[in-house]
Amino acid sequence: MAGALRALLLPLPLLLLLPAPAWEEISSHKSIGESCEKHAECQSTCCATNSLNPQKFCTPKTIFLQCLPWRKPEGHNCSDRTECRSDCCVRSSHSPQRLCTVKTIFLQCVPWRKPNGSLCRSRGECRSQCCIQLAEDSPNRCVPRSGILAQCLPL
């Protein structure tokens, strides 16, 4: 029992040999998830936001030893692609508002397209990729694909 107690106390004098500022730096570094203001406060030397909340927290480094800032998930308003996790910030409707969107399996940003029933000039404007004139004297509208081969057919 006394031998085990001596083994536990042995490292303590070694820590006391360190200069006071070095000991304070070791004990004052914050762990991942603790709030911070500067990179130097964290064990990982990464202090960044991790949500829409502007408060910063200690975050881990990437495998390339870089600190990554938090980026917005799909559906949040954005003004630039760098604000989004997916690197995709596209117009969300007829208005100039833009949202973070997902990428396709080919790593392309999915653009916003008009829903069925909306006026259109070309098929690329429509979510269904179908823009046709429903009657001789009517304007073109986005319509759902229909039929066995999922074609653009009038309703």
mmCIF file of N, CA, C and O in Angstrom, residues 32-111:
data_model
loop_
_atom_site.group_PDB
_atom_site.id
_atom_site.type_symbol
_atom_site.label_atom_id
_atom_site.label_comp_id
_atom_site.label_asym_id
_atom_site.label_seq_id
_atom_site.Cartn_x
_atom_site.Cartn_y
_atom_site.Cartn_z
ATOM 1 N N ILE A 32 -11.979 20.329 -25.993
ATOM 2 C CA ILE A 32 -12.946 20.451 -27.083
ATOM 3 C C ILE A 32 -14.337 20.666 -26.486
ATOM 4 O O ILE A 32 -14.747 19.954 -25.581
ATOM 5 N N GLY A 33 -15.061 21.668 -27.005
ATOM 6 C CA GLY A 33 -16.414 21.945 -26.549
ATOM 7 C C GLY A 33 -16.518 23.067 -25.532
ATOM 8 O O GLY A 33 -17.601 23.581 -25.295
ATOM 9 N N GLU A 34 -15.398 23.460 -24.914
ATOM 10 C CA GLU A 34 -15.444 24.551 -23.942
ATOM 11 C C GLU A 34 -15.435 25.890 -24.668
ATOM 12 O O GLU A 34 -14.852 26.019 -25.738
ATOM 13 N N SER A 35 -16.068 26.906 -24.080
ATOM 14 C CA SER A 35 -16.121 28.222 -24.718
ATOM 15 C C SER A 35 -14.740 28.871 -24.707
ATOM 16 O O SER A 35 -13.929 28.613 -23.822
ATOM 17 N N CYS A 36 -14.471 29.693 -25.726
ATOM 18 C CA CYS A 36 -13.169 30.334 -25.863
ATOM 19 C C CYS A 36 -13.317 31.633 -26.637
ATOM 20 O O CYS A 36 -14.374 31.910 -27.204
ATOM 21 N N GLU A 37 -12.246 32.408 -26.652
ATOM 22 C CA GLU A 37 -12.215 33.642 -27.435
ATOM 23 C C GLU A 37 -11.071 33.641 -28.434
ATOM 24 O O GLU A 37 -11.150 34.295 -29.462
ATOM 25 N N LYS A 38 -9.966 32.932 -28.091
ATOM 26 C CA LYS A 38 -8.782 32.892 -28.961
ATOM 27 C C LYS A 38 -8.313 31.456 -29.152
ATOM 28 O O LYS A 38 -8.532 30.608 -28.286
ATOM 29 N N HIS A 39 -7.633 31.197 -30.258
ATOM 30 C CA HIS A 39 -7.093 29.864 -30.551
ATOM 31 C C HIS A 39 -6.163 29.379 -29.440
ATOM 32 O O HIS A 39 -6.159 28.209 -29.079
ATOM 33 N N ALA A 40 -5.358 30.286 -28.886
ATOM 34 C CA ALA A 40 -4.352 29.912 -27.883
ATOM 35 C C ALA A 40 -4.969 29.345 -26.604
ATOM 36 O O ALA A 40 -4.280 28.647 -25.851
ATOM 37 N N GLU A 41 -6.238 29.588 -26.350
ATOM 38 C CA GLU A 41 -6.891 29.088 -25.145
ATOM 39 C C GLU A 41 -7.153 27.585 -25.207
ATOM 40 O O GLU A 41 -7.379 26.959 -24.183
ATOM 41 N N CYS A 42 -7.163 27.009 -26.395
ATOM 42 C CA CYS A 42 -7.584 25.618 -26.583
ATOM 43 C C CYS A 42 -6.400 24.665 -26.727
ATOM 44 O O CYS A 42 -5.379 25.010 -27.320
ATOM 45 N N GLN A 43 -6.580 23.431 -26.230
ATOM 46 C CA GLN A 43 -5.561 22.391 -26.411
ATOM 47 C C GLN A 43 -5.311 22.149 -27.893
ATOM 48 O O GLN A 43 -4.190 21.928 -28.315
ATOM 49 N N SER A 44 -6.371 22.234 -28.699
ATOM 50 C CA SER A 44 -6.245 21.992 -30.138
ATOM 51 C C SER A 44 -5.769 23.229 -30.892
ATOM 52 O O SER A 44 -5.513 23.167 -32.079
ATOM 53 N N THR A 45 -5.672 24.352 -30.212
ATOM 54 C CA THR A 45 -5.386 25.668 -30.805
ATOM 55 C C THR A 45 -6.401 26.028 -31.898
ATOM 56 O O THR A 45 -6.073 26.695 -32.867
ATOM 57 N N CYS A 46 -7.650 25.592 -31.729
ATOM 58 C CA CYS A 46 -8.740 25.936 -32.642
ATOM 59 C C CYS A 46 -9.918 26.467 -31.829
ATOM 60 O O CYS A 46 -10.486 25.741 -31.025
ATOM 61 N N CYS A 47 -10.261 27.721 -32.054
ATOM 62 C CA CYS A 47 -11.403 28.352 -31.396
ATOM 63 C C CYS A 47 -12.300 28.890 -32.508
ATOM 64 O O CYS A 47 -11.908 29.793 -33.243
ATOM 65 N N ALA A 48 -13.494 28.313 -32.666
ATOM 66 C CA ALA A 48 -14.376 28.701 -33.770
ATOM 67 C C ALA A 48 -15.825 28.568 -33.354
ATOM 68 O O ALA A 48 -16.140 27.904 -32.372
ATOM 69 N N THR A 49 -16.718 29.196 -34.127
ATOM 70 C CA THR A 49 -18.148 29.038 -33.863
ATOM 71 C C THR A 49 -18.561 27.639 -34.335
ATOM 72 O O THR A 49 -17.962 27.088 -35.253
ATOM 73 N N ASN A 50 -19.594 27.068 -33.702
ATOM 74 C CA ASN A 50 -20.054 25.745 -34.119
ATOM 75 C C ASN A 50 -21.555 25.706 -34.361
ATOM 76 O O ASN A 50 -22.154 24.656 -34.425
ATOM 77 N N SER A 51 -22.160 26.903 -34.498
ATOM 78 C CA SER A 51 -23.594 26.995 -34.784
ATOM 79 C C SER A 51 -23.899 28.419 -35.215
ATOM 80 O O SER A 51 -22.991 29.231 -35.364
ATOM 81 N N LEU A 52 -25.168 28.726 -35.396
ATOM 82 C CA LEU A 52 -25.561 30.092 -35.732
ATOM 83 C C LEU A 52 -25.288 31.049 -34.575
ATOM 84 O O LEU A 52 -25.196 32.246 -34.752
ATOM 85 N N ASN A 53 -25.125 30.507 -33.376
ATOM 86 C CA ASN A 53 -24.782 31.298 -32.199
ATOM 87 C C ASN A 53 -23.364 31.842 -32.399
ATOM 88 O O ASN A 53 -22.452 31.093 -32.731
ATOM 89 N N PRO A 54 -23.126 33.136 -32.208
ATOM 90 C CA PRO A 54 -21.797 33.699 -32.448
ATOM 91 C C PRO A 54 -20.745 33.309 -31.411
ATOM 92 O O PRO A 54 -19.562 33.557 -31.604
ATOM 93 N N GLN A 55 -21.142 32.659 -30.305
ATOM 94 C CA GLN A 55 -20.165 32.259 -29.294
ATOM 95 C C GLN A 55 -19.202 31.232 -29.876
ATOM 96 O O GLN A 55 -19.589 30.367 -30.657
ATOM 97 N N LYS A 56 -17.925 31.320 -29.501
ATOM 98 C CA LYS A 56 -16.906 30.404 -30.020
ATOM 99 C C LYS A 56 -16.610 29.303 -29.007
ATOM 100 O O LYS A 56 -16.724 29.513 -27.803
ATOM 101 N N PHE A 57 -16.210 28.140 -29.542
ATOM 102 C CA PHE A 57 -15.866 26.987 -28.715
ATOM 103 C C PHE A 57 -14.588 26.347 -29.235
ATOM 104 O O PHE A 57 -14.245 26.482 -30.414
ATOM 105 N N CYS A 58 -13.875 25.630 -28.360
ATOM 106 C CA CYS A 58 -12.695 24.882 -28.779
ATOM 107 C C CYS A 58 -13.168 23.742 -29.674
ATOM 108 O O CYS A 58 -14.082 23.000 -29.318
ATOM 109 N N THR A 59 -12.572 23.633 -30.859
ATOM 110 C CA THR A 59 -12.946 22.606 -31.826
ATOM 111 C C THR A 59 -11.714 21.804 -32.227
ATOM 112 O O THR A 59 -10.591 22.296 -32.118
ATOM 113 N N PRO A 60 -11.886 20.571 -32.703
ATOM 114 C CA PRO A 60 -10.734 19.784 -33.131
ATOM 115 C C PRO A 60 -10.170 20.272 -34.463
ATOM 116 O O PRO A 60 -10.853 20.966 -35.211
ATOM 117 N N LYS A 61 -8.917 19.881 -34.733
ATOM 118 C CA LYS A 61 -8.302 20.193 -36.029
ATOM 119 C C LYS A 61 -8.621 19.069 -37.005
ATOM 120 O O LYS A 61 -8.910 17.948 -36.604
ATOM 121 N N THR A 62 -8.537 19.373 -38.296
ATOM 122 C CA THR A 62 -8.733 18.354 -39.326
ATOM 123 C C THR A 62 -7.477 17.498 -39.419
ATOM 124 O O THR A 62 -6.465 17.808 -38.788
ATOM 125 N N ILE A 63 -7.515 16.460 -40.248
ATOM 126 C CA ILE A 63 -6.318 15.626 -40.425
ATOM 127 C C ILE A 63 -5.194 16.406 -41.098
ATOM 128 O O ILE A 63 -4.047 16.005 -41.043
ATOM 129 N N PHE A 64 -5.531 17.547 -41.684
ATOM 130 C CA PHE A 64 -4.521 18.415 -42.301
ATOM 131 C C PHE A 64 -4.101 19.525 -41.341
ATOM 132 O O PHE A 64 -3.495 20.504 -41.735
ATOM 133 N N LEU A 65 -4.466 19.367 -40.047
ATOM 134 C CA LEU A 65 -4.108 20.312 -38.980
ATOM 135 C C LEU A 65 -4.621 21.720 -39.231
ATOM 136 O O LEU A 65 -3.943 22.703 -38.971
ATOM 137 N N GLN A 66 -5.851 21.810 -39.760
ATOM 138 C CA GLN A 66 -6.484 23.103 -39.996
ATOM 139 C C GLN A 66 -7.698 23.248 -39.090
ATOM 140 O O GLN A 66 -8.365 22.261 -38.764
ATOM 141 N N CYS A 67 -7.967 24.472 -38.690
ATOM 142 C CA CYS A 67 -9.173 24.774 -37.915
ATOM 143 C C CYS A 67 -10.278 25.122 -38.909
ATOM 144 O O CYS A 67 -10.093 26.008 -39.741
ATOM 145 N N LEU A 68 -11.381 24.404 -38.836
ATOM 146 C CA LEU A 68 -12.488 24.688 -39.752
ATOM 147 C C LEU A 68 -13.578 25.447 -39.033
ATOM 148 O O LEU A 68 -14.019 25.047 -37.967
ATOM 149 N N PRO A 69 -14.037 26.550 -39.600
ATOM 150 C CA PRO A 69 -15.155 27.260 -38.993
ATOM 151 C C PRO A 69 -16.446 26.485 -39.227
ATOM 152 O O PRO A 69 -16.546 25.704 -40.162
ATOM 153 N N TRP A 70 -17.435 26.749 -38.380
ATOM 154 C CA TRP A 70 -18.740 26.116 -38.558
ATOM 155 C C TRP A 70 -19.386 26.697 -39.808
ATOM 156 O O TRP A 70 -19.245 27.867 -40.126
ATOM 157 N N ARG A 71 -20.057 25.852 -40.560
ATOM 158 C CA ARG A 71 -20.759 26.310 -41.764
ATOM 159 C C ARG A 71 -22.201 25.866 -41.696
ATOM 160 O O ARG A 71 -22.528 24.859 -41.090
ATOM 161 N N LYS A 72 -23.070 26.610 -42.348
ATOM 162 C CA LYS A 72 -24.514 26.401 -42.263
ATOM 163 C C LYS A 72 -24.946 25.126 -42.978
ATOM 164 O O LYS A 72 -24.478 24.827 -44.061
ATOM 165 N N PRO A 73 -25.890 24.377 -42.371
ATOM 166 C CA PRO A 73 -26.430 23.184 -43.045
ATOM 167 C C PRO A 73 -27.471 23.570 -44.088
ATOM 168 O O PRO A 73 -27.855 24.737 -44.203
ATOM 169 N N GLU A 74 -27.961 22.592 -44.805
ATOM 170 C CA GLU A 74 -28.969 22.797 -45.848
ATOM 171 C C GLU A 74 -30.200 23.498 -45.279
ATOM 172 O O GLU A 74 -30.635 23.211 -44.175
ATOM 173 N N GLY A 75 -30.728 24.459 -46.072
ATOM 174 C CA GLY A 75 -31.948 25.148 -45.693
ATOM 175 C C GLY A 75 -31.749 26.504 -45.040
ATOM 176 O O GLY A 75 -32.699 27.255 -44.901
ATOM 177 N N HIS A 76 -30.527 26.834 -44.630
ATOM 178 C CA HIS A 76 -30.277 28.140 -44.005
ATOM 179 C C HIS A 76 -30.010 29.199 -45.069
ATOM 180 O O HIS A 76 -29.444 28.911 -46.114
ATOM 181 N N ASN A 77 -30.389 30.447 -44.776
ATOM 182 C CA ASN A 77 -30.114 31.574 -45.684
ATOM 183 C C ASN A 77 -28.612 31.762 -45.832
ATOM 184 O O ASN A 77 -27.858 31.542 -44.884
ATOM 185 N N CYS A 78 -28.193 32.176 -47.024
ATOM 186 C CA CYS A 78 -26.773 32.414 -47.275
ATOM 187 C C CYS A 78 -26.614 33.519 -48.303
ATOM 188 O O CYS A 78 -27.551 33.852 -49.014
ATOM 189 N N SER A 79 -25.426 34.082 -48.361
ATOM 190 C CA SER A 79 -25.138 35.080 -49.385
ATOM 191 C C SER A 79 -23.949 34.645 -50.227
ATOM 192 O O SER A 79 -23.708 35.190 -51.286
ATOM 193 N N ASP A 80 -23.207 33.632 -49.753
ATOM 194 C CA ASP A 80 -22.030 33.140 -50.467
ATOM 195 C C ASP A 80 -21.884 31.650 -50.217
ATOM 196 O O ASP A 80 -22.242 31.160 -49.149
ATOM 197 N N ARG A 81 -21.345 30.916 -51.179
ATOM 198 C CA ARG A 81 -21.217 29.458 -51.045
ATOM 199 C C ARG A 81 -20.334 29.041 -49.872
ATOM 200 O O ARG A 81 -20.516 27.983 -49.284
ATOM 201 N N THR A 82 -19.371 29.890 -49.485
ATOM 202 C CA THR A 82 -18.462 29.528 -48.391
ATOM 203 C C THR A 82 -19.159 29.487 -47.038
ATOM 204 O O THR A 82 -18.602 28.964 -46.082
ATOM 205 N N GLU A 83 -20.369 30.008 -46.943
ATOM 206 C CA GLU A 83 -21.143 29.956 -45.698
ATOM 207 C C GLU A 83 -21.766 28.575 -45.492
ATOM 208 O O GLU A 83 -22.205 28.263 -44.391
ATOM 209 N N CYS A 84 -21.840 27.751 -46.541
ATOM 210 C CA CYS A 84 -22.570 26.478 -46.497
ATOM 211 C C CYS A 84 -21.646 25.279 -46.404
ATOM 212 O O CYS A 84 -20.593 25.238 -47.041
ATOM 213 N N ARG A 85 -22.079 24.253 -45.638
ATOM 214 C CA ARG A 85 -21.314 22.990 -45.537
ATOM 215 C C ARG A 85 -21.104 22.372 -46.909
ATOM 216 O O ARG A 85 -20.072 21.807 -47.197
ATOM 217 N N SER A 86 -22.110 22.468 -47.761
ATOM 218 C CA SER A 86 -22.062 21.832 -49.077
ATOM 219 C C SER A 86 -21.346 22.684 -50.120
ATOM 220 O O SER A 86 -21.129 22.225 -51.233
ATOM 221 N N ASP A 87 -20.997 23.913 -49.785
ATOM 222 C CA ASP A 87 -20.435 24.875 -50.748
ATOM 223 C C ASP A 87 -21.457 25.241 -51.824
ATOM 224 O O ASP A 87 -21.088 25.634 -52.922
ATOM 225 N N CYS A 88 -22.742 25.088 -51.534
ATOM 226 C CA CYS A 88 -23.802 25.419 -52.486
ATOM 227 C C CYS A 88 -24.751 26.437 -51.875
ATOM 228 O O CYS A 88 -25.440 26.153 -50.898
ATOM 229 N N CYS A 89 -24.797 27.626 -52.468
ATOM 230 C CA CYS A 89 -25.702 28.690 -52.033
ATOM 231 C C CYS A 89 -26.438 29.148 -53.290
ATOM 232 O O CYS A 89 -25.847 29.791 -54.158
ATOM 233 N N VAL A 90 -27.712 28.769 -53.411
ATOM 234 C CA VAL A 90 -28.449 29.071 -54.637
ATOM 235 C C VAL A 90 -29.737 29.831 -54.329
ATOM 236 O O VAL A 90 -30.248 29.787 -53.216
ATOM 237 N N ARG A 91 -30.249 30.516 -55.353
ATOM 238 C CA ARG A 91 -31.512 31.235 -55.233
ATOM 239 C C ARG A 91 -32.602 30.240 -54.865
ATOM 240 O O ARG A 91 -32.655 29.131 -55.402
ATOM 241 N N SER A 92 -33.510 30.659 -53.974
ATOM 242 C CA SER A 92 -34.501 29.719 -53.469
ATOM 243 C C SER A 92 -35.885 29.881 -54.087
ATOM 244 O O SER A 92 -36.739 29.059 -53.880
ATOM 245 N N SER A 93 -36.137 30.964 -54.820
ATOM 246 C CA SER A 93 -37.453 31.168 -55.424
ATOM 247 C C SER A 93 -37.350 32.338 -56.389
ATOM 248 O O SER A 93 -36.264 32.709 -56.790
ATOM 249 N N HIS A 94 -38.476 32.928 -56.689
ATOM 250 C CA HIS A 94 -38.482 34.088 -57.572
ATOM 251 C C HIS A 94 -37.773 35.273 -56.923
ATOM 252 O O HIS A 94 -37.316 36.170 -57.604
ATOM 253 N N SER A 95 -37.679 35.269 -55.611
ATOM 254 C CA SER A 95 -37.035 36.376 -54.887
ATOM 255 C C SER A 95 -35.516 36.187 -54.925
ATOM 256 O O SER A 95 -35.018 35.108 -55.225
ATOM 257 N N PRO A 96 -34.772 37.223 -54.581
ATOM 258 C CA PRO A 96 -33.314 37.107 -54.597
ATOM 259 C C PRO A 96 -32.749 36.324 -53.407
ATOM 260 O O PRO A 96 -31.551 36.098 -53.325
ATOM 261 N N GLN A 97 -33.606 35.887 -52.483
ATOM 262 C CA GLN A 97 -33.152 35.129 -51.314
ATOM 263 C C GLN A 97 -32.425 33.858 -51.758
ATOM 264 O O GLN A 97 -32.850 33.185 -52.694
ATOM 265 N N ARG A 98 -31.339 33.518 -51.067
ATOM 266 C CA ARG A 98 -30.570 32.323 -51.398
ATOM 267 C C ARG A 98 -30.472 31.418 -50.182
ATOM 268 O O ARG A 98 -30.461 31.884 -49.053
ATOM 269 N N LEU A 99 -30.432 30.097 -50.441
ATOM 270 C CA LEU A 99 -30.357 29.098 -49.377
ATOM 271 C C LEU A 99 -29.213 28.126 -49.634
ATOM 272 O O LEU A 99 -28.845 27.872 -50.782
ATOM 273 N N CYS A 100 -28.693 27.553 -48.546
ATOM 274 C CA CYS A 100 -27.713 26.475 -48.673
ATOM 275 C C CYS A 100 -28.461 25.243 -49.185
ATOM 276 O O CYS A 100 -29.520 24.896 -48.656
ATOM 277 N N THR A 101 -27.944 24.607 -50.240
ATOM 278 C CA THR A 101 -28.573 23.402 -50.785
ATOM 279 C C THR A 101 -27.552 22.273 -50.856
ATOM 280 O O THR A 101 -26.354 22.495 -50.710
ATOM 281 N N VAL A 102 -28.035 21.082 -51.115
ATOM 282 C CA VAL A 102 -27.174 19.904 -51.205
ATOM 283 C C VAL A 102 -26.517 19.806 -52.577
ATOM 284 O O VAL A 102 -26.917 20.495 -53.511
ATOM 285 N N LYS A 103 -25.537 18.907 -52.670
ATOM 286 C CA LYS A 103 -24.908 18.613 -53.958
ATOM 287 C C LYS A 103 -25.462 17.294 -54.470
ATOM 288 O O LYS A 103 -25.893 16.439 -53.696
ATOM 289 N N THR A 104 -25.415 17.123 -55.785
ATOM 290 C CA THR A 104 -25.851 15.852 -56.387
ATOM 291 C C THR A 104 -24.753 14.814 -56.190
ATOM 292 O O THR A 104 -23.669 15.146 -55.703
ATOM 293 N N ILE A 105 -25.012 13.583 -56.599
ATOM 294 C CA ILE A 105 -23.977 12.547 -56.498
ATOM 295 C C ILE A 105 -22.792 12.861 -57.407
ATOM 296 O O ILE A 105 -21.726 12.297 -57.245
ATOM 297 N N PHE A 106 -22.984 13.795 -58.327
ATOM 298 C CA PHE A 106 -21.897 14.223 -59.215
ATOM 299 C C PHE A 106 -21.236 15.494 -58.694
ATOM 300 O O PHE A 106 -20.508 16.170 -59.408
ATOM 301 N N LEU A 107 -21.500 15.815 -57.392
ATOM 302 C CA LEU A 107 -20.917 16.972 -56.702
ATOM 303 C C LEU A 107 -21.243 18.308 -57.360
ATOM 304 O O LEU A 107 -20.431 19.218 -57.391
ATOM 305 N N GLN A 108 -22.463 18.409 -57.901
ATOM 306 C CA GLN A 108 -22.931 19.665 -58.468
ATOM 307 C C GLN A 108 -24.019 20.226 -57.557
ATOM 308 O O GLN A 108 -24.785 19.483 -56.955
ATOM 309 N N CYS A 109 -24.077 21.553 -57.469
ATOM 310 C CA CYS A 109 -25.105 22.193 -56.645
ATOM 311 C C CYS A 109 -26.464 22.050 -57.318
ATOM 312 O O CYS A 109 -26.591 22.262 -58.518
ATOM 313 N N VAL A 110 -27.473 21.675 -56.540
ATOM 314 C CA VAL A 110 -28.830 21.523 -57.068
ATOM 315 C C VAL A 110 -29.457 22.915 -57.145
ATOM 316 O O VAL A 110 -29.655 23.565 -56.122
ATOM 317 N N PRO A 111 -29.757 23.406 -58.347
ATOM 318 C CA PRO A 111 -30.345 24.739 -58.462
ATOM 319 C C PRO A 111 -31.832 24.720 -58.098
ATOM 320 O O PRO A 111 -32.491 23.693 -58.190
#
